[in-house]
Short mmCIF file of C-alpha atoms in Angstrom, two decimals:
data_model
loop_
_atom_site.label_atom_id
_atom_site.label_comp_id
_atom_site.label_asym_id
_atom_site.label_seq_id
_atom_site.Cartn_x
_atom_site.Cartn_y
_atom_site.Cartn_z
CA MET A 1 21.16 30.29 6.50
CA THR A 2 18.25 32.25 6.97
CA TYR A 3 15.18 31.07 8.85
CA MET A 4 13.30 31.35 5.60
CA ASP A 5 16.03 29.08 4.12
CA ILE A 6 15.25 26.63 6.43
CA ILE A 7 11.47 26.71 5.99
CA LEU A 8 11.87 26.36 2.56
CA ILE A 9 14.01 23.22 2.74
CA LEU A 10 11.51 21.58 5.15
CA GLU A 11 8.71 22.25 2.75
CA SER A 12 10.88 20.57 0.07
CA MET A 13 11.27 17.92 2.74
CA ILE A 14 7.54 16.99 3.30
CA ARG A 15 7.15 17.17 -1.18
CA ILE A 16 10.02 14.84 -1.81
CA SER A 17 9.23 12.50 1.26
CA THR A 18 5.45 11.95 0.44
CA PRO A 19 6.05 9.56 -2.56
CA LEU A 20 8.94 7.67 -0.71
CA LEU A 21 6.51 7.47 2.50
CA LEU A 22 3.81 5.95 0.89
CA ALA A 23 6.07 3.17 -1.32
CA CYS A 24 7.69 2.64 2.28
CA LEU A 25 4.26 2.08 4.16
CA ALA A 26 3.22 -0.32 0.99
CA GLY A 27 6.08 -2.52 1.51
CA LEU A 28 5.48 -2.82 5.21
CA TYR A 29 2.08 -4.02 4.74
CA SER A 30 3.50 -6.44 2.15
CA GLU A 31 6.54 -7.73 3.95
CA ARG A 32 4.52 -7.77 7.40
CA ALA A 33 2.45 -10.67 5.45
CA GLY A 34 5.15 -12.16 4.21
CA ILE A 35 5.39 -11.58 0.52
CA PHE A 36 8.88 -9.67 -0.26
CA ASP A 37 8.26 -7.37 -2.92
CA ILE A 38 11.14 -5.51 -4.52
CA SER A 39 8.63 -4.09 -7.40
CA LEU A 40 7.63 -0.82 -5.39
CA GLU A 41 9.27 1.12 -7.97
CA GLY A 42 7.70 -0.57 -10.87
CA LYS A 43 4.38 0.08 -9.33
CA MET A 44 5.22 3.65 -8.85
CA LEU A 45 6.34 4.23 -12.19
CA MET A 46 3.34 2.49 -13.71
CA SER A 47 0.94 4.35 -11.53
CA ALA A 48 2.55 7.60 -12.62
CA CYS A 49 2.41 7.07 -16.31
CA ILE A 50 -1.15 5.57 -16.03
CA SER A 51 -2.78 8.33 -13.86
CA ALA A 52 -0.93 11.16 -15.64
CA SER A 53 -1.97 9.86 -18.90
CA PHE A 54 -5.81 9.11 -17.86
CA ALA A 55 -5.61 12.61 -16.02
CA TYR A 56 -5.05 14.14 -19.74
CA PHE A 57 -7.83 11.98 -21.63
CA THR A 58 -10.45 12.77 -19.21
CA GLY A 59 -9.51 16.33 -17.56
CA ASN A 60 -9.88 14.84 -14.00
CA VAL A 61 -7.37 13.85 -12.03
CA TRP A 62 -9.18 11.70 -9.51
CA LEU A 63 -10.15 9.40 -12.54
CA GLY A 64 -6.29 9.40 -13.26
CA LEU A 65 -5.50 8.23 -9.96
CA GLY A 66 -8.44 5.34 -10.20
CA ALA A 67 -6.79 3.88 -13.63
CA GLY A 68 -3.45 4.16 -11.35
CA ILE A 69 -4.89 2.22 -8.63
CA ILE A 70 -6.24 -0.46 -11.27
CA ALA A 71 -3.13 -0.47 -13.08
CA THR A 72 -0.71 -1.09 -9.89
CA LEU A 73 -3.79 -3.47 -8.76
CA LEU A 74 -2.89 -5.70 -11.85
CA LEU A 75 0.79 -5.76 -11.22
CA SER A 76 0.14 -6.65 -7.78
CA GLY A 77 -2.09 -9.40 -8.91
CA ILE A 78 0.47 -10.96 -11.00
CA HIS A 79 3.07 -10.74 -8.16
CA GLY A 80 0.48 -12.45 -5.82
CA LEU A 81 -0.57 -14.97 -8.35
CA ALA A 82 3.54 -15.88 -8.92
CA ALA A 83 4.42 -15.66 -5.13
CA ILE A 84 1.30 -17.07 -3.31
CA THR A 85 -0.76 -19.08 -5.82
CA PHE A 86 2.00 -20.73 -7.58
CA ARG A 87 4.56 -20.59 -4.51
CA GLY A 88 7.47 -18.86 -7.03
CA ASN A 89 10.58 -16.86 -5.79
CA GLN A 90 9.47 -13.70 -4.95
CA LEU A 91 12.38 -11.64 -5.35
CA ILE A 92 12.51 -12.76 -9.44
CA SER A 93 8.91 -11.90 -9.82
CA GLY A 94 9.59 -8.33 -8.11
CA VAL A 95 12.24 -7.93 -10.65
CA ALA A 96 10.41 -9.10 -13.68
CA LEU A 97 7.78 -6.59 -12.82
CA ASN A 98 10.34 -3.46 -12.78
CA PHE A 99 11.68 -4.48 -16.15
CA LEU A 100 7.86 -4.67 -17.33
CA ALA A 101 7.00 -1.43 -15.87
CA SER A 102 10.14 0.17 -17.29
CA GLY A 103 9.47 -0.93 -20.68
CA MET A 104 5.73 -0.61 -20.92
CA THR A 105 5.42 2.95 -19.63
CA VAL A 106 7.60 4.59 -22.37
CA MET A 107 5.63 2.32 -24.86
CA LEU A 108 2.20 3.22 -23.60
CA ALA A 109 3.19 6.79 -23.51
CA ASN A 110 4.96 7.11 -26.88
CA ALA A 111 1.92 5.20 -28.25
CA TRP A 112 -0.80 7.69 -26.60
CA PHE A 113 1.23 10.70 -27.23
CA GLY A 114 4.40 10.20 -29.35
CA GLN A 115 6.18 12.60 -27.36
CA GLY A 116 9.35 10.39 -26.64
CA GLY A 117 7.85 8.53 -23.71
CA ARG A 118 6.53 11.39 -21.72
CA THR A 119 2.78 12.79 -21.28
CA PRO A 120 1.82 16.32 -22.27
CA GLN A 121 2.04 18.70 -19.10
CA LEU A 122 -0.75 18.82 -17.11
CA SER A 123 -2.91 21.81 -15.61
CA GLY A 124 -5.84 22.49 -14.07
CA GLU A 125 -8.36 19.95 -13.15
CA MET A 126 -5.68 17.18 -14.28
CA ARG A 127 -3.76 18.15 -11.33
CA PHE A 128 -3.94 17.73 -7.51
CA PRO A 129 -3.81 21.16 -6.35
CA ARG A 130 -2.08 22.68 -3.26
CA LEU A 131 -4.19 22.82 0.22
CA THR A 132 -4.62 25.39 2.32
CA LEU A 133 -4.94 24.71 5.75
CA PRO A 134 -7.29 26.87 7.80
CA PHE A 135 -6.11 30.20 9.04
CA ALA A 136 -2.84 29.68 7.23
CA ASP A 137 -2.92 33.13 5.22
CA GLN A 138 -3.93 34.78 8.47
CA ILE A 139 -1.03 33.82 10.82
CA SER A 140 1.13 33.66 7.93
CA GLU A 141 3.05 36.99 9.44
CA ILE A 142 3.38 35.80 13.33
CA ALA A 143 7.22 35.39 13.36
CA TYR A 144 8.48 32.01 13.16
CA PHE A 145 5.72 29.72 13.72
CA GLY A 146 3.56 31.76 10.81
CA PRO A 147 5.82 30.43 8.27
CA PHE A 148 6.38 27.31 9.44
CA TYR A 149 2.39 26.68 9.57
CA ALA A 150 1.85 28.30 6.03
CA ARG A 151 4.76 26.73 4.03
CA VAL A 152 5.94 23.48 6.05
CA LEU A 153 2.27 22.05 7.11
CA SER A 154 0.08 23.83 4.48
CA ASN A 155 0.37 24.14 1.00
CA HIS A 156 0.39 20.63 -0.03
CA SER A 157 -1.67 18.17 -1.93
CA ILE A 158 -3.97 15.89 -0.38
CA LEU A 159 -1.66 13.10 -1.04
CA THR A 160 0.77 14.28 0.82
CA TYR A 161 -2.19 14.72 3.74
CA ILE A 162 -3.11 11.04 3.09
CA ALA A 163 0.46 9.86 3.35
CA PHE A 164 1.29 11.14 6.51
CA LEU A 165 -2.01 10.21 8.16
CA ALA A 166 -1.46 6.74 6.79
CA VAL A 167 1.35 6.50 9.56
CA PRO A 168 -0.81 6.62 12.35
CA PHE A 169 -3.64 4.48 10.87
CA THR A 170 -1.24 1.76 9.90
CA TRP A 171 0.23 1.75 13.48
CA TRP A 172 -3.26 1.39 14.75
CA LEU A 173 -4.00 -0.87 11.93
CA LEU A 174 -1.40 -3.32 12.70
CA TYR A 175 -1.01 -3.42 16.42
CA ARG A 176 -4.63 -2.77 17.77
CA THR A 177 -7.04 -4.56 15.30
CA ARG A 178 -7.42 -8.50 14.61
CA PHE A 179 -6.98 -7.92 11.30
CA GLY A 180 -3.31 -6.19 11.80
CA LEU A 181 -2.57 -9.04 14.45
CA ARG A 182 -3.41 -11.97 12.01
CA MET A 183 -1.53 -10.10 8.97
CA ARG A 184 1.60 -9.74 11.68
CA ALA A 185 1.27 -13.24 12.45
CA VAL A 186 0.95 -14.66 8.93
CA GLY A 187 4.48 -12.98 8.20
CA GLU A 188 5.79 -14.76 11.12
CA ASN A 189 4.27 -18.22 11.42
CA PRO A 190 1.58 -18.82 8.89
CA ALA A 191 1.30 -22.43 9.77
CA ALA A 192 -0.11 -21.28 13.12
CA VAL A 193 -2.42 -18.84 11.36
CA ASP A 194 -3.87 -21.52 9.11
CA THR A 195 -4.13 -23.99 11.90
CA ALA A 196 -6.43 -21.64 13.58
CA GLY A 197 -8.87 -21.64 10.39
CA ILE A 198 -7.80 -18.55 9.03
CA SER A 199 -6.70 -18.30 5.57
CA VAL A 200 -2.97 -17.46 4.75
CA VAL A 201 -3.64 -17.02 0.98
CA LYS A 202 -6.56 -14.31 1.53
CA LEU A 203 -4.48 -12.54 4.13
CA ARG A 204 -1.53 -12.30 1.84
CA TYR A 205 -3.42 -11.22 -1.03
CA ALA A 206 -4.98 -8.55 0.90
CA ALA A 207 -1.66 -7.36 1.95
CA VAL A 208 -0.44 -6.96 -1.51
CA ALA A 209 -3.57 -5.52 -2.41
CA ILE A 210 -3.16 -2.57 0.20
CA CYS A 211 0.58 -2.30 -1.06
CA ALA A 212 -0.78 -1.48 -4.67
CA VAL A 213 -3.19 1.38 -3.63
CA LEU A 214 -0.56 2.68 -1.86
CA CYS A 215 2.10 2.51 -4.86
CA ALA A 216 -0.43 3.98 -6.63
CA LEU A 217 -1.24 6.93 -4.48
CA ALA A 218 2.94 7.61 -4.55
CA GLY A 219 3.12 7.39 -8.41
CA ALA A 220 0.22 9.62 -8.55
CA GLN A 221 1.84 12.18 -6.23
CA LEU A 222 4.91 12.19 -8.45
CA ALA A 223 3.23 12.51 -11.80
CA THR A 224 -0.03 14.77 -10.94
CA ALA A 225 0.18 16.57 -7.95
CA VAL A 226 1.47 20.38 -8.14
CA PRO A 227 4.18 21.16 -8.92
CA ALA A 228 4.51 17.97 -11.20
CA ALA A 229 3.30 18.27 -14.71
CA GLY A 230 3.08 14.93 -16.21
CA PHE A 231 4.85 11.73 -16.56
CA VAL A 232 8.51 11.37 -17.83
CA LYS A 233 10.65 8.36 -18.61
CA ASP A 234 11.87 6.76 -15.44
CA MET A 235 10.70 9.65 -13.23
CA THR A 236 10.41 7.47 -10.00
CA ALA A 237 14.53 7.41 -10.15
CA ASN A 238 14.92 4.41 -7.57
CA ARG A 239 12.42 5.60 -5.07
CA GLY A 240 11.14 2.29 -4.76
CA TYR A 241 14.48 0.76 -3.70
CA ILE A 242 15.16 3.70 -1.33
CA ALA A 243 11.78 3.01 0.27
CA LEU A 244 12.65 -0.69 0.77
CA ALA A 245 16.12 0.71 2.25
CA ALA A 246 14.04 2.89 4.70
CA LEU A 247 11.92 -0.19 5.46
CA ILE A 248 14.74 -1.82 6.65
CA PHE A 249 15.95 1.00 8.37
CA ALA A 250 13.01 1.55 10.42
CA LYS A 251 12.78 -2.13 11.00
CA TRP A 252 9.58 -2.66 9.73
CA ARG A 253 7.95 -0.09 11.76
CA PRO A 254 5.42 2.50 10.89
CA TRP A 255 6.49 5.76 12.87
CA HIS A 256 10.32 5.00 12.45
CA ALA A 257 9.72 4.27 8.64
CA MET A 258 8.14 7.87 8.72
CA TRP A 259 11.21 9.48 10.00
CA ALA A 260 13.79 7.11 7.82
CA VAL A 261 11.84 8.78 4.74
CA LEU A 262 12.30 12.61 6.10
CA LEU A 263 15.81 11.97 6.57
CA PHE A 264 16.08 11.03 2.77
CA GLY A 265 13.79 13.67 2.06
CA ILE A 266 15.66 16.55 3.75
CA LEU A 267 19.09 15.55 2.25
CA GLN A 268 17.30 15.70 -1.34
CA ALA A 269 15.94 18.94 -0.22
CA ALA A 270 19.22 20.51 0.70
CA ALA A 271 20.55 18.90 -2.50
CA ILE A 272 18.14 20.62 -4.52
CA ARG A 273 18.42 24.33 -2.93
CA TYR A 274 22.38 23.94 -2.57
CA GLN A 275 24.10 23.07 -5.79
CA ALA A 276 27.37 23.65 -3.75
CA ILE A 277 28.11 24.33 -0.20
CA GLU A 278 30.88 24.68 2.34
CA ILE A 279 31.71 22.63 5.41
CA PHE A 280 34.68 23.96 7.30
CA GLY A 281 36.14 25.54 4.43
CA THR A 282 35.99 22.78 2.20
CA ARG A 283 33.75 23.04 -0.99
CA ILE A 284 31.24 20.17 -1.40
CA PRO A 285 30.23 19.86 -5.09
CA GLY A 286 26.31 19.72 -6.11
CA GLN A 287 26.90 16.44 -7.65
CA PHE A 288 27.63 14.74 -4.06
CA MET A 289 24.83 16.52 -2.80
CA ASP A 290 22.37 14.80 -5.67
CA ALA A 291 24.07 11.50 -4.73
CA LEU A 292 24.05 11.62 -1.05
CA PRO A 293 20.71 9.97 -0.50
CA TYR A 294 21.75 7.06 -2.24
CA ILE A 295 25.03 7.08 -0.74
CA LEU A 296 23.24 6.89 2.53
CA THR A 297 21.21 3.95 1.06
CA VAL A 298 24.08 1.70 0.41
CA ILE A 299 25.68 2.76 3.77
CA ILE A 300 22.39 1.64 5.53
CA LEU A 301 22.01 -1.64 3.29
CA ALA A 302 25.86 -2.43 4.34
CA GLY A 303 24.65 -2.70 7.73
CA PHE A 304 24.86 0.48 9.67
CA VAL A 305 21.72 0.20 11.32
CA GLY A 306 22.94 -2.88 12.90
CA LYS A 307 20.96 -5.85 13.12
CA ALA A 308 17.59 -5.75 11.31
CA ILE A 309 15.60 -8.97 11.80
CA GLY A 310 12.61 -8.96 8.93
CA PRO A 311 9.41 -11.01 9.33
CA ARG A 312 10.54 -14.76 9.89
CA ALA A 313 8.37 -16.28 7.18
CA GLY A 314 9.21 -13.25 4.67
CA GLY A 315 10.06 -14.53 1.07
CA VAL A 316 8.97 -17.91 2.10
CA PRO A 317 5.87 -19.63 0.04
CA TYR A 318 3.33 -21.05 2.41
CA VAL A 319 2.48 -24.97 1.77
CA LYS A 320 -0.06 -26.06 3.48
CA GLU A 321 0.44 -29.40 5.12
CA ARG A 322 -1.92 -32.00 5.00
#
């Protein structure tokens, strides 16, 4: 393996990890506030479909992203209504939304474009372009650091930079602001928050709204950021569930979440670049490499991460005592 091979794998890792990271942070906000949300997959899928469709209709990717955000806010509103207002089962609500998104995206794409549940190819202003960081071209020839800066750190969509900047922002918001303190408290002891005169309902709705926006960015990254060329059926490929596994792996902490999704990302990047590899003389088939991130998900969920204790009030509807 040459240095350039490593650079190409790291470049792919960043691109692949972006939607996972956004979805993982989305789940972190929601679950820290006590709302389990397994509908990350459905929200990402809906955003991918709506963002690509409206980007194609309007010729403007930002309008497409705006439509995707509205769509995921509607889905999160349904989840919030079921889980917060009507105190329903959060898992059932999440599963229902995933089924709804899976069917509705194909139906809408078929009705609008008649191309078997996919959108036409996007080009030009319909997609988020790659951004070149300052001096990337000038220092690209410098040994080792030049290719790393020009290929791994530079040359990604704006959504990628938003995703990675969201990690320190989320840490600051959750651990250094009053809003974050209240959000964490409402996921641990909503009765105490209520006793302090703070609205549990408003805080939880704010958390699911933030979750919706981040899921919308994740879906838009999949469908409208270069090199993506539009929406296809079930294009999220269970990334929402992997994000939830990464969230457990990270034990609901933002920095750890980033490292967890980068682990999944580098495995997928290696699988894409090497369809078959040899380890100690044994040939590993490409199908195994494709399945490796998902196998790792199962191992993590089986308890490899050790004891992972979620927010104590997570998944529990809050009933105000009179």
